[in-house]
PDB file of C-alpha atoms and ligand atoms in Angstrom:
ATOM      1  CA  UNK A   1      -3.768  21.287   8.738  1.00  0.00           C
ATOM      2  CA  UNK A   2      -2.384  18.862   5.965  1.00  0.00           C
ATOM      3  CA  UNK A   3      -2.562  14.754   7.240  1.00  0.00           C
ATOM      4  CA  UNK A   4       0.628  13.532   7.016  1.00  0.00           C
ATOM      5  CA  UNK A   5       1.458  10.745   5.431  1.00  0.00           C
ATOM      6  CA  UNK A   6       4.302   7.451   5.683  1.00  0.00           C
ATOM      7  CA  UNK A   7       4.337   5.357   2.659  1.00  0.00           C
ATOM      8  CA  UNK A   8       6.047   2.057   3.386  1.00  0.00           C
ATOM      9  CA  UNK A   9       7.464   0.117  -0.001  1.00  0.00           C
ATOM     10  CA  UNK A  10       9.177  -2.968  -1.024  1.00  0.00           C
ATOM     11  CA  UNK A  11      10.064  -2.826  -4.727  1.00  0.00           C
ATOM     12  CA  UNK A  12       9.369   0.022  -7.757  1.00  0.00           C
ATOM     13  CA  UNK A  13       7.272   2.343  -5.867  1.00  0.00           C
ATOM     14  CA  UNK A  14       4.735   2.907  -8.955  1.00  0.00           C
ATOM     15  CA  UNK A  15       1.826   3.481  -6.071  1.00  0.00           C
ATOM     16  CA  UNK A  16       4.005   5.787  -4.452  1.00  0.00           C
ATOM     17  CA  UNK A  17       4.754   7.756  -6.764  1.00  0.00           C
ATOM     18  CA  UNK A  18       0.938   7.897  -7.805  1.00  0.00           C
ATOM     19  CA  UNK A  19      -0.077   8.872  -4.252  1.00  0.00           C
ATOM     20  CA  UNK A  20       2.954  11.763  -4.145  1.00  0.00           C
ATOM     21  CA  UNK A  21       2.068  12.865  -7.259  1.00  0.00           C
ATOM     22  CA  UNK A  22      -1.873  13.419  -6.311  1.00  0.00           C
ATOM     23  CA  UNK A  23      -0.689  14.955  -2.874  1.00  0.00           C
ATOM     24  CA  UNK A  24      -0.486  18.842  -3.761  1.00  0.00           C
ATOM     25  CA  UNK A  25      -2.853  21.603  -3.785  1.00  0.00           C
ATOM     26  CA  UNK A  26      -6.067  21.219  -2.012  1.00  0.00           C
ATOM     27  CA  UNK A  27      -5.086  17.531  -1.121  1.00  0.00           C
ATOM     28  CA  UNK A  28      -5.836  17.270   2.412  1.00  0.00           C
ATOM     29  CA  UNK A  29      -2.407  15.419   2.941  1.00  0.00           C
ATOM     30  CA  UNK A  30       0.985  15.530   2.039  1.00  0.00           C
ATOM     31  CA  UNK A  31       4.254  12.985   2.231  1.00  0.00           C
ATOM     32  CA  UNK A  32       6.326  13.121   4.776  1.00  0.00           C
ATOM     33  CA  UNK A  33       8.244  10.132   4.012  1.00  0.00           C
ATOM     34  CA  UNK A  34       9.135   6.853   2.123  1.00  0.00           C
ATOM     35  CA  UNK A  35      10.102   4.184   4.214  1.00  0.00           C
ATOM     36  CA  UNK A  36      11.504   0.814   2.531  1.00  0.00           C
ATOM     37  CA  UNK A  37      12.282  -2.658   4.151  1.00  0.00           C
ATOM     38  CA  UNK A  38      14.882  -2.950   0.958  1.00  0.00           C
ATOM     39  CA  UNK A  39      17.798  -0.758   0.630  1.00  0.00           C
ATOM     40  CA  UNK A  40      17.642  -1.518  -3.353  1.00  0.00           C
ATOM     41  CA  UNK A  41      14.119  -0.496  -3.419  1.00  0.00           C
ATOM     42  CA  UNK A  42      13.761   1.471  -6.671  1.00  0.00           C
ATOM     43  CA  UNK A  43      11.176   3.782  -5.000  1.00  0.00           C
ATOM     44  CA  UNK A  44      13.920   4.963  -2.845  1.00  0.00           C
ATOM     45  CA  UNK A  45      15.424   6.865  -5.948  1.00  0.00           C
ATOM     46  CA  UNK A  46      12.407   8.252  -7.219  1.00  0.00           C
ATOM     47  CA  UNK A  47      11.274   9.329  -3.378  1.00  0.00           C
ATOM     48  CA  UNK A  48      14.542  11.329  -3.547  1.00  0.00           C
ATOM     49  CA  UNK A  49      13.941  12.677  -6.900  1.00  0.00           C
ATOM     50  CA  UNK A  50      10.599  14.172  -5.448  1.00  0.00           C
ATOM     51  CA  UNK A  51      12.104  15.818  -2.668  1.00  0.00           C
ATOM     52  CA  UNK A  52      10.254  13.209   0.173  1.00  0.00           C
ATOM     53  CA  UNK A  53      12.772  12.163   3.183  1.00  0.00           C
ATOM     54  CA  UNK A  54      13.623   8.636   2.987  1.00  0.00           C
ATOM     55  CA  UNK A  55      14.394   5.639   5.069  1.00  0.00           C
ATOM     56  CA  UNK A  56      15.478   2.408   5.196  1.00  0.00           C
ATOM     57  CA  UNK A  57      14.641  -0.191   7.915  1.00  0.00           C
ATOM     58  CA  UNK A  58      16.464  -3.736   6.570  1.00  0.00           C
ATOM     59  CA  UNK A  59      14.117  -6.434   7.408  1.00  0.00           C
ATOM     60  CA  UNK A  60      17.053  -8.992   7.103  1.00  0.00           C
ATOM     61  CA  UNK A  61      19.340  -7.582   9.899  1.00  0.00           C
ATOM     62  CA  UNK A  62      16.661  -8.732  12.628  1.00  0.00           C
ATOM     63  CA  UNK A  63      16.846 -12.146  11.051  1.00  0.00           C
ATOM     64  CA  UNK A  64      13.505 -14.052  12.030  1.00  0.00           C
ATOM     65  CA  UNK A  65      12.909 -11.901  14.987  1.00  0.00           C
ATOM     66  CA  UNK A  66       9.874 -10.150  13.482  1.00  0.00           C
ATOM     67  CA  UNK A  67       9.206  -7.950  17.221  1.00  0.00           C
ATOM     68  CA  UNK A  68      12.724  -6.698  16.559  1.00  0.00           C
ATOM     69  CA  UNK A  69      12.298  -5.258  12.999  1.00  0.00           C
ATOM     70  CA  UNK A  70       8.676  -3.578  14.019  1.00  0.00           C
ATOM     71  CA  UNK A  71       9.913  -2.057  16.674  1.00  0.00           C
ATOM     72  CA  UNK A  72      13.030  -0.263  14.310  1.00  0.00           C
ATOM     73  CA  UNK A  73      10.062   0.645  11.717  1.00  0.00           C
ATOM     74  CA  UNK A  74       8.207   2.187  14.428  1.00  0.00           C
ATOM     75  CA  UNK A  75      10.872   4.353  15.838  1.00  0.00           C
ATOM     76  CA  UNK A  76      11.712   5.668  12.249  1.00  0.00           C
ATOM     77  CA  UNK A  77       7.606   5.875  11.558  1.00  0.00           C
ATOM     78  CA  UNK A  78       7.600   7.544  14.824  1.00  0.00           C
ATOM     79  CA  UNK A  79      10.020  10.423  14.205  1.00  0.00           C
ATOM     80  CA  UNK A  80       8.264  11.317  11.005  1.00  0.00           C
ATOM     81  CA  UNK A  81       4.696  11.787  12.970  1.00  0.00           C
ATOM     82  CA  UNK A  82       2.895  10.755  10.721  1.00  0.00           C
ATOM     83  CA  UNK A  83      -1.019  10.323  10.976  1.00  0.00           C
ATOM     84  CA  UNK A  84      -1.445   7.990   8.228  1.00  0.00           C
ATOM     85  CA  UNK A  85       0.570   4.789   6.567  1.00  0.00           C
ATOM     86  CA  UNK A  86       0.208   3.818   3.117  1.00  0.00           C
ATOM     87  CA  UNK A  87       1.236   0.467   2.562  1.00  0.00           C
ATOM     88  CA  UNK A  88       2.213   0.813  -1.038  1.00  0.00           C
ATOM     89  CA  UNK A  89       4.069  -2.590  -2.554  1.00  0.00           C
ATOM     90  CA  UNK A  90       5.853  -3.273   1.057  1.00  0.00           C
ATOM     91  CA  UNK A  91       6.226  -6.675   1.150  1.00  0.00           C
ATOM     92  CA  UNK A  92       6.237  -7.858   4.886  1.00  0.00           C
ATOM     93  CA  UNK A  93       3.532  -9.323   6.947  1.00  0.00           C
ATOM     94  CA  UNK A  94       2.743  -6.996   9.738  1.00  0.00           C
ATOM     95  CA  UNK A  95       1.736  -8.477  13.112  1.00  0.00           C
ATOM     96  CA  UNK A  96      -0.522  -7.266  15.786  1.00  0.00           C
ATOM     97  CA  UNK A  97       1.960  -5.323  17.699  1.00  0.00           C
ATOM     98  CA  UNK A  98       2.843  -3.327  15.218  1.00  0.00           C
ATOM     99  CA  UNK A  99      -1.002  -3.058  13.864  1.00  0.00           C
ATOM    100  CA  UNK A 100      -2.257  -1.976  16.889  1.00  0.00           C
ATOM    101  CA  UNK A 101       0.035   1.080  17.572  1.00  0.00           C
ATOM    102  CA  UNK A 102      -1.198   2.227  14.503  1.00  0.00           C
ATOM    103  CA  UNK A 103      -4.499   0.694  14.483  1.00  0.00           C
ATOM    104  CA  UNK A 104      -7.051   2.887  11.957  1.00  0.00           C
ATOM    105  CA  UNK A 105      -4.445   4.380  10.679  1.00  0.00           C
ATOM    106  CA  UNK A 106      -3.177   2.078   7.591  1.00  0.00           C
ATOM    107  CA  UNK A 107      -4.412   1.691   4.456  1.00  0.00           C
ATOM    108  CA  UNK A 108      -2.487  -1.322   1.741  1.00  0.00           C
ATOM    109  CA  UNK A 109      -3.263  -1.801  -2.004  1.00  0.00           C
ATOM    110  CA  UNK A 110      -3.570  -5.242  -2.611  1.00  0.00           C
ATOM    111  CA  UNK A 111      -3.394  -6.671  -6.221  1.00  0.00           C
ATOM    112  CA  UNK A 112      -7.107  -8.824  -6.149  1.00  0.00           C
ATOM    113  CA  UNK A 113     -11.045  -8.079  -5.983  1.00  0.00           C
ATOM    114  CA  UNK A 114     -10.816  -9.173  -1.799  1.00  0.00           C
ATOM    115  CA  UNK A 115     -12.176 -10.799  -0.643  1.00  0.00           C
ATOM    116  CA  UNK A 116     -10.601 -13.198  -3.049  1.00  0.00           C
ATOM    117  CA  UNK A 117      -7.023 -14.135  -3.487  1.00  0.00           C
ATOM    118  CA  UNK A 118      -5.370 -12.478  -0.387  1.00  0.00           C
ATOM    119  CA  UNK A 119      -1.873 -13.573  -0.409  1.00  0.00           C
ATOM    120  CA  UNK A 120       0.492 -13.880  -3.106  1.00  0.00           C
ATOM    121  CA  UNK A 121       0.033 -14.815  -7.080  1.00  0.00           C
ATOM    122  CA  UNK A 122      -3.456 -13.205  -7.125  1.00  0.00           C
ATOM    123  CA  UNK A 123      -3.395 -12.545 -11.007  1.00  0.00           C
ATOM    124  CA  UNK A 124      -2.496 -16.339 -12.079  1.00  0.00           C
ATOM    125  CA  UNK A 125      -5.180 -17.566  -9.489  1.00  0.00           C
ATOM    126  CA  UNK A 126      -7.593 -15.665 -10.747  1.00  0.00           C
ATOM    127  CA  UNK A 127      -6.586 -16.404 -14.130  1.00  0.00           C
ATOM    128  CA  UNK A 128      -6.409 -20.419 -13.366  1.00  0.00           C
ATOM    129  CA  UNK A 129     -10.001 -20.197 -11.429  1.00  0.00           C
ATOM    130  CA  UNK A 130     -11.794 -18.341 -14.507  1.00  0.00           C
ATOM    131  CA  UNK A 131     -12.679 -15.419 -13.549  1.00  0.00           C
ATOM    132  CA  UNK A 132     -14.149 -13.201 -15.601  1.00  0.00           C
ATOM    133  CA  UNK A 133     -12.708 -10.181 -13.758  1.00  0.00           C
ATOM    134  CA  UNK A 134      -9.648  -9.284 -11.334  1.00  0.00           C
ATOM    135  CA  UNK A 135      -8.858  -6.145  -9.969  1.00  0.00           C
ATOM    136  CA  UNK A 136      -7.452  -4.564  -7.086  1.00  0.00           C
ATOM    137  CA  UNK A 137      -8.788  -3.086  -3.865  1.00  0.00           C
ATOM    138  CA  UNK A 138      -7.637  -0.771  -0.710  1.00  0.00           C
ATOM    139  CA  UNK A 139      -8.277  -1.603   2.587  1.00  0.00           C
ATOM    140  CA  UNK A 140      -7.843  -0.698   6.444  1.00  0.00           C
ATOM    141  CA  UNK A 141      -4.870  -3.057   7.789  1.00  0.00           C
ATOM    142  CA  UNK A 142      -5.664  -5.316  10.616  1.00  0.00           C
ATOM    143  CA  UNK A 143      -3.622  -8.382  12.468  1.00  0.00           C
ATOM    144  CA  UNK A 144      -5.426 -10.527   9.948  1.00  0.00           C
ATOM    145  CA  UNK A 145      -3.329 -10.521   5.987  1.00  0.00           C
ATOM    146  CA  UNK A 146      -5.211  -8.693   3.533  1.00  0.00           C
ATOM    147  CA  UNK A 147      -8.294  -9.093   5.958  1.00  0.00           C
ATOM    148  CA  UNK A 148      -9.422  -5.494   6.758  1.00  0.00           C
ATOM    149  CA  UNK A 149     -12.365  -3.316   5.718  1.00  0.00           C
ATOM    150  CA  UNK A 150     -12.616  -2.258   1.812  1.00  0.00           C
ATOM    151  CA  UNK A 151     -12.483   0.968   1.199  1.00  0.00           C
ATOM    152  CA  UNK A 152     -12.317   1.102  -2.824  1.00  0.00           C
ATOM    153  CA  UNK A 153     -12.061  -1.867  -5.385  1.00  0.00           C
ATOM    154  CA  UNK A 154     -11.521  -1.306  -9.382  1.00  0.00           C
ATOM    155  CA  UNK A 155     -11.889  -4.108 -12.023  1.00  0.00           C
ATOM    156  CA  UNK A 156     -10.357  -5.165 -14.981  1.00  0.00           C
ATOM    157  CA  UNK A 157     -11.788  -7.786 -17.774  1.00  0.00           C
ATOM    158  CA  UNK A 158      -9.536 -10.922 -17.871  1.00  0.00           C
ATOM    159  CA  UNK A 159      -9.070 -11.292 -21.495  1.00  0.00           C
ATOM    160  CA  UNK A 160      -8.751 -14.904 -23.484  1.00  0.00           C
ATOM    161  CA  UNK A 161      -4.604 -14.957 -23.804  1.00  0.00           C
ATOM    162  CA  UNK A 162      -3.861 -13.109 -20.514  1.00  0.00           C
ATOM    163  CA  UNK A 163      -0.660 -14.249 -18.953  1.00  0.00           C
ATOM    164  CA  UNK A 164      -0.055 -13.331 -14.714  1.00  0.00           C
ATOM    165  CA  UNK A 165       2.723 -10.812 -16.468  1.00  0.00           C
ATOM    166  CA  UNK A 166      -0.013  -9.247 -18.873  1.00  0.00           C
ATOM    167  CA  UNK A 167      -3.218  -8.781 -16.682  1.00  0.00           C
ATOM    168  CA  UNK A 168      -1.055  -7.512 -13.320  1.00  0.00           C
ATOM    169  CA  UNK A 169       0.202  -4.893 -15.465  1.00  0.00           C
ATOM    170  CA  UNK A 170      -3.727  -3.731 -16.408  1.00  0.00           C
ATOM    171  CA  UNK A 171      -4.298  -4.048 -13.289  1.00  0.00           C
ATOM    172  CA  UNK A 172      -1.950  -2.065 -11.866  1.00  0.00           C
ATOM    173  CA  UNK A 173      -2.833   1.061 -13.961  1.00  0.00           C
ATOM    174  CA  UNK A 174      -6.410   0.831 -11.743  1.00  0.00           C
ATOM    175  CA  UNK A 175      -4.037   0.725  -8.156  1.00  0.00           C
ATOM    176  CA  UNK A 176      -2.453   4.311 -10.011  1.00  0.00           C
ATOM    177  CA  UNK A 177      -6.024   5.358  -9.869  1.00  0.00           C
ATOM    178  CA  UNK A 178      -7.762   3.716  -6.991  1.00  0.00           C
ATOM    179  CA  UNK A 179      -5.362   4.581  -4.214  1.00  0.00           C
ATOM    180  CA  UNK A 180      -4.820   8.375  -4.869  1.00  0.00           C
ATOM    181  CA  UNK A 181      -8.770   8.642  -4.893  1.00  0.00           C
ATOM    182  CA  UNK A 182      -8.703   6.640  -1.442  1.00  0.00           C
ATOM    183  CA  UNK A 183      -6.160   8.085   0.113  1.00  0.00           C
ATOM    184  CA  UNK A 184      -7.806  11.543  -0.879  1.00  0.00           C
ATOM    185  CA  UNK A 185     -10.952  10.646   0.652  1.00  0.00           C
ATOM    186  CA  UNK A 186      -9.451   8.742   4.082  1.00  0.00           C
ATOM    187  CA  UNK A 187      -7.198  11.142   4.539  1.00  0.00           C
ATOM    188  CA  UNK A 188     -10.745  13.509   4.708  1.00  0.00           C
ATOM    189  CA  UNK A 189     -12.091  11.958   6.756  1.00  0.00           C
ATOM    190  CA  UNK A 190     -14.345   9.607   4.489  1.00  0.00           C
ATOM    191  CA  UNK A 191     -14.155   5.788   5.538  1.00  0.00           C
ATOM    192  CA  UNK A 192     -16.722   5.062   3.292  1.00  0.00           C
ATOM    193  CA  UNK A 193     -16.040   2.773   0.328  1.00  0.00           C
ATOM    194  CA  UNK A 194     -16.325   3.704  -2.869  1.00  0.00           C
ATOM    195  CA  UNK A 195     -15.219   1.750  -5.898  1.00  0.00           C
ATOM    196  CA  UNK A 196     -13.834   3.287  -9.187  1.00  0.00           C
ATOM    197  CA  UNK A 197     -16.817   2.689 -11.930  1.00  0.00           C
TER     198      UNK A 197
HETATM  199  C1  LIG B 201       1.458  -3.766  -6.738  1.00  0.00           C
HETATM  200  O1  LIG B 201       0.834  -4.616  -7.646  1.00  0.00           O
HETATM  201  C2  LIG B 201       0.804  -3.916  -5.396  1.00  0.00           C
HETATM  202  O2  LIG B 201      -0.570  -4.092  -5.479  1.00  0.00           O
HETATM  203  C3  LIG B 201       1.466  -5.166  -4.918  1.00  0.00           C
HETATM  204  O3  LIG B 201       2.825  -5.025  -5.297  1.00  0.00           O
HETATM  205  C4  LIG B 201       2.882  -4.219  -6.451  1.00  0.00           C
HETATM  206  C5  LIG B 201       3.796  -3.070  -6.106  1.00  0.00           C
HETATM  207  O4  LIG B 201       4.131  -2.278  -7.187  1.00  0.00           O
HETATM  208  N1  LIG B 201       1.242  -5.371  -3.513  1.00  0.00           N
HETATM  209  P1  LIG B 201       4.856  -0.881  -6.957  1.00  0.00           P
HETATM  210  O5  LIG B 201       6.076  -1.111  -6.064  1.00  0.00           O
HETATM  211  O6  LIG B 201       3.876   0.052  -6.338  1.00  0.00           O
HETATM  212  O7  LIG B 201       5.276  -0.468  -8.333  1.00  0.00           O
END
């Protein structure tokens, strides 16, 4: 039986749609549904375009109460049944509650080689700290931000002139590739890491 699969998203959806795309044929999971915290999410569109069900849980209607807005995802999260979460651009800090009713369950992509730069801005501070490389890794999410076991890293050169703007964008054609081959393997049953060469 096929894993099925949430994908919660913030902004474009560009690691959505890679992880959709991969999940046909003999992949052992498929989407059952694209869940945004922003109603003018552009992933929404392109959910929709691929036939996934979509929802949309507004983080700003529950204000700072963070419990309250968890709870909401959950109950949508919860009607969809899924057995794994893809964190896949979503924006908002999740907290233990929420963590823990789906605890081994959620994978995020995050934009830096971790564990370096968790957080925001990860290109420019590896740019301003002279790096030689960046990248971007998945990982198991836990109560603690960006803090959970790697599961698959890629790297990128950081060239002379890069700007924030230009090495996040060679960056993110790695996520298109790391998190499909991840997400392949997790969803398998394989928690082992393995980074892209
Ligand atoms: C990606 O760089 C991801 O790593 C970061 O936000 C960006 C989302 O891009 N957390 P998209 O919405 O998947 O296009």
């Amino acid at each position: 039986m096929s894993k099925r699969v949430a994908i919660l998203i913030s902004g474009g959806g560009s690691n959505m749609v890679s992880l959709v795309d991969d999940m046909t044929d003999d992949h052992p999971a498929r989407p059952v549904l694209v869940l945004s915290n922003r109603p003018d999410a552009g992933g929404l569109e392109k959910a929709r375009a691929r036939n996934i069900p979509t929802a949309v849980v507004d983080h700003r209607r529950f204000g700072s109460d963070r419990a309250a807005f968890e709870a909401a995802l959950t109950d949508v999260l919860e009607q969809a049944r899924p057995d794994i979460l893809c964190l896949a651009g979503f924006m908002r800090v999740l907290t233990e509650g929420f963590v823990s009713r789906w605890e081994g369950k959620v994978l995020n992509i995050h934009p830096s080689l971790l564990p370096k730069y968790k957080g925001l801005h990860t290109h420019a501070r590896a740019i301003e700290a002279g790096d030689p490389e960046a990248g971007c890794s998945v990982h198991e999410v836990t109560a603690e931000l960006d803090g959970g076991r790697v599961l698959g890293q890629a790297r990128v050169p950081v060239l002379p002139d890069d700007t924030a703007a230009t090495l996040a964008a060679r960056v993110l054609v790695k996520e298109h590739a790391l998190y499909p081959a991840v997400l392949r393997r997790f969803a398998s049953g394989d928690t082992c890491r393995k980074d892209l060469p």
